[in-house]
Amino acid sequence: MSLFNFLTKTYGYNKPILANDVEYENRPKQQIYKELSELCKAKKIVRLERGVYFIPKKTKLGTLIFNTLTAIEKKYICDNEEVFGYYSGDYM
């Protein structure tokens, strides 16, 4: 199984992927980062910012828009069950 297939199966489409969280076949992090970079160059995944990626969902009408709020929440607020951040200021 390739890294792209692994990411698609594990994370799905239009879901944030944090590079630090990817563990694939006991490969070192540097090799995973390199493969993520190559997937970006091949336009299979999209890089939002350093270490944050997603797989775009393509439809008959074009590519779906990615909600960046989900990436912000996953990176800074909560990840599944664990809450490690909070909203402050003028959020809404």
Coordinates of N, CA and C in Angstrom, one line a residue:
M1 N 0.9 -1.2 0.0 CA 0.0 0.0 0.0 C 0.9 1.2 0.0
S2 N 0.6 2.2 -0.8 CA 1.3 3.4 -0.9 C 0.9 4.4 0.2
L3 N 1.7 5.4 0.4 CA 1.4 6.4 1.4 C 0.1 7.1 1.1
F4 N -0.2 7.4 -0.2 CA -1.4 8.1 -0.5 C -2.6 7.2 -0.2
N5 N -2.6 5.9 -0.5 CA -3.7 5.0 -0.2 C -3.9 4.9 1.3
F6 N -2.8 4.9 2.1 CA -2.8 4.9 3.5 C -3.5 6.1 4.1
L7 N -3.1 7.3 3.5 CA -3.7 8.5 4.0 C -5.2 8.6 3.6
T8 N -5.6 8.2 2.4 CA -7.0 8.2 2.0 C -7.8 7.2 2.9
K9 N -7.3 6.1 3.2 CA -8.0 5.1 4.0 C -8.1 5.6 5.5
T10 N -7.0 6.2 6.0 CA -7.0 6.6 7.4 C -7.7 7.9 7.7
Y11 N -7.5 8.9 6.9 CA -8.0 10.2 7.1 C -9.2 10.6 6.2
G12 N -9.3 10.0 5.0 CA -10.4 10.4 4.1 C -10.1 11.7 3.4
Y13 N -11.2 12.1 2.7 CA -11.1 13.3 1.9 C -11.5 14.6 2.7
N14 N -10.9 15.7 2.4 CA -11.2 17.0 3.1 C -11.2 17.0 4.6
K15 N -10.2 16.2 5.1 CA -10.0 16.1 6.6 C -8.5 16.5 6.8
P16 N -8.3 17.3 7.8 CA -6.9 17.7 8.0 C -6.0 16.6 8.4
I17 N -4.8 16.6 7.8 CA -3.8 15.6 8.1 C -2.6 16.3 8.7
L18 N -2.2 16.0 9.9 CA -1.1 16.6 10.6 C 0.1 15.7 10.3
A19 N 1.2 16.2 9.7 CA 2.3 15.4 9.4 C 3.0 14.7 10.6
N20 N 2.9 15.4 11.7 CA 3.5 14.8 13.0 C 2.7 13.5 13.4
D21 N 1.5 13.4 13.0 CA 0.6 12.3 13.5 C 0.7 11.1 12.5
V22 N 1.3 11.2 11.4 CA 1.3 10.2 10.4 C 2.4 9.2 10.8
E23 N 2.0 7.9 11.0 CA 2.9 6.8 11.2 C 2.6 5.7 10.2
Y24 N 3.6 5.5 9.3 CA 3.4 4.6 8.2 C 4.5 3.6 8.0
E25 N 4.3 2.3 8.3 CA 5.2 1.2 8.1 C 6.6 1.5 8.8
N26 N 6.5 2.0 10.0 CA 7.8 2.2 10.7 C 8.8 3.1 10.0
R27 N 8.4 3.9 9.1 CA 9.3 4.8 8.3 C 9.7 6.0 9.2
P28 N 10.9 6.5 9.0 CA 11.3 7.7 9.8 C 10.5 8.9 9.3
K29 N 10.3 9.8 10.2 CA 9.5 11.0 10.0 C 10.1 11.8 8.7
Q30 N 11.4 11.8 8.6 CA 12.0 12.6 7.5 C 11.5 12.0 6.1
Q31 N 11.4 10.7 6.1 CA 11.0 10.0 4.8 C 9.5 10.3 4.6
I32 N 8.7 10.3 5.6 CA 7.3 10.6 5.5 C 7.1 12.0 5.0
Y33 N 7.9 13.0 5.6 CA 7.8 14.4 5.1 C 8.2 14.5 3.7
K34 N 9.2 13.8 3.2 CA 9.6 13.8 1.8 C 8.5 13.3 0.9
E35 N 7.9 12.2 1.3 CA 6.8 11.6 0.5 C 5.6 12.5 0.5
L36 N 5.3 13.2 1.6 CA 4.2 14.1 1.6 C 4.5 15.3 0.6
S37 N 5.8 15.7 0.6 CA 6.2 16.8 -0.3 C 6.0 16.3 -1.8
E38 N 6.4 15.1 -2.1 CA 6.2 14.6 -3.4 C 4.8 14.4 -3.8
L39 N 3.9 14.1 -2.9 CA 2.5 14.0 -3.1 C 1.9 15.4 -3.4
C40 N 2.4 16.4 -2.8 CA 2.0 17.8 -3.1 C 2.4 18.2 -4.5
K41 N 3.6 17.8 -4.9 CA 4.1 18.2 -6.2 C 3.3 17.5 -7.3
A42 N 2.8 16.3 -7.0 CA 2.0 15.5 -7.9 C 0.5 15.9 -7.8
K43 N 0.2 16.9 -7.0 CA -1.1 17.4 -6.8 C -2.2 16.4 -6.3
K44 N -1.7 15.4 -5.6 CA -2.6 14.4 -5.0 C -3.1 14.9 -3.6
I45 N -2.3 15.7 -2.9 CA -2.7 16.3 -1.6 C -2.3 17.8 -1.7
V46 N -2.9 18.5 -0.8 CA -2.7 20.0 -0.7 C -2.1 20.3 0.6
R47 N -1.1 21.2 0.6 CA -0.5 21.7 1.8 C -1.2 23.0 2.2
L48 N -1.7 23.0 3.4 CA -2.3 24.3 4.0 C -1.3 25.2 4.5
E49 N -0.4 24.6 5.4 CA 0.7 25.3 6.0 C 1.7 24.2 6.3
R50 N 2.8 24.6 6.9 CA 3.8 23.6 7.3 C 3.3 22.6 8.2
G51 N 3.3 21.3 7.7 CA 2.8 20.2 8.5 C 1.4 19.9 8.5
V52 N 0.6 20.7 7.7 CA -0.9 20.4 7.7 C -1.3 20.2 6.2
Y53 N -1.9 19.1 5.9 CA -2.2 18.7 4.6 C -3.7 18.3 4.6
F54 N -4.2 18.1 3.4 CA -5.5 17.4 3.2 C -5.6 16.9 1.8
I55 N -6.5 15.9 1.6 CA -6.7 15.3 0.3 C -8.0 15.9 -0.2
P56 N -7.9 16.6 -1.4 CA -9.1 17.3 -1.9 C -10.1 16.3 -2.5
K57 N -11.4 16.6 -2.2 CA -12.4 15.7 -2.8 C -12.9 16.3 -4.1
K58 N -12.8 15.5 -5.2 CA -13.2 16.0 -6.5 C -14.5 15.4 -6.9
T59 N -15.4 16.3 -7.4 CA -16.7 15.9 -7.9 C -16.9 16.2 -9.3
K60 N -18.0 16.0 -9.9 CA -18.3 16.3 -11.3 C -18.3 17.8 -11.5
L61 N -18.6 18.6 -10.5 CA -18.7 20.0 -10.6 C -17.3 20.7 -10.2
G62 N -16.4 19.9 -9.8 CA -15.1 20.5 -9.5 C -14.6 20.0 -8.1
T63 N -13.6 20.7 -7.5 CA -13.1 20.3 -6.2 C -13.9 21.0 -5.1
L64 N -14.2 20.2 -4.1 CA -14.9 20.8 -2.9 C -14.0 21.7 -2.2
I65 N -14.6 22.7 -1.6 CA -13.9 23.7 -0.8 C -13.6 23.1 0.6
F66 N -12.3 23.3 1.0 CA -11.9 22.8 2.3 C -12.2 23.8 3.4
N67 N -12.8 23.4 4.5 CA -13.1 24.2 5.6 C -11.8 24.3 6.5
T68 N -11.1 25.4 6.4 CA -9.9 25.6 7.2 C -10.1 25.6 8.7
L69 N -11.3 25.9 9.2 CA -11.6 25.8 10.6 C -11.4 24.4 11.2
T70 N -11.7 23.4 10.4 CA -11.4 22.0 10.9 C -10.0 21.8 11.1
A71 N -9.1 22.3 10.3 CA -7.7 22.2 10.4 C -7.2 22.9 11.7
I72 N -7.7 24.1 11.9 CA -7.4 24.9 13.0 C -7.8 24.2 14.3
E73 N -9.0 23.7 14.3 CA -9.5 22.9 15.5 C -8.6 21.7 15.8
K74 N -8.3 21.0 14.8 CA -7.5 19.8 15.0 C -6.1 20.1 15.5
K75 N -5.5 21.2 15.0 CA -4.1 21.5 15.4 C -4.0 22.2 16.7
Y76 N -5.0 23.1 17.0 CA -4.9 23.9 18.2 C -5.9 23.7 19.3
I77 N -7.1 23.1 19.0 CA -8.2 23.0 20.0 C -8.4 21.6 20.5
C78 N -8.7 20.7 19.6 CA -8.9 19.3 20.1 C -8.7 18.3 19.0
D79 N -8.3 17.1 19.4 CA -8.1 16.0 18.5 C -8.8 14.8 19.0
N80 N -9.9 14.5 18.3 CA -10.8 13.4 18.7 C -11.3 13.6 20.1
E81 N -10.9 12.9 21.1 CA -11.4 13.0 22.5 C -10.6 14.0 23.3
E82 N -9.4 14.3 23.0 CA -8.5 15.1 23.8 C -8.7 16.6 23.5
V83 N -9.0 17.4 24.5 CA -9.1 18.8 24.3 C -7.8 19.4 24.9
F84 N -7.1 20.3 24.2 CA -5.9 20.8 24.7 C -5.8 22.3 24.4
G85 N -6.8 23.0 23.9 CA -6.8 24.4 23.7 C -8.2 25.0 23.9
Y86 N -8.4 26.2 23.6 CA -9.7 26.9 23.8 C -9.8 28.1 22.8
Y87 N -11.0 28.5 22.6 CA -11.3 29.6 21.8 C -11.3 30.9 22.7
S88 N -10.8 32.0 22.1 CA -10.8 33.2 22.9 C -11.1 34.4 22.0
G89 N -11.4 35.5 22.5 CA -11.5 36.7 21.7 C -12.8 36.7 20.9
D90 N -12.8 37.3 19.8 CA -14.0 37.5 19.0 C -14.1 36.3 18.0
Y91 N -14.6 35.1 18.6 CA -14.6 33.9 17.8 C -15.8 33.9 16.8
M92 N -16.9 34.2 17.2 CA -18.1 34.1 16.3 C -18.4 35.5 15.8

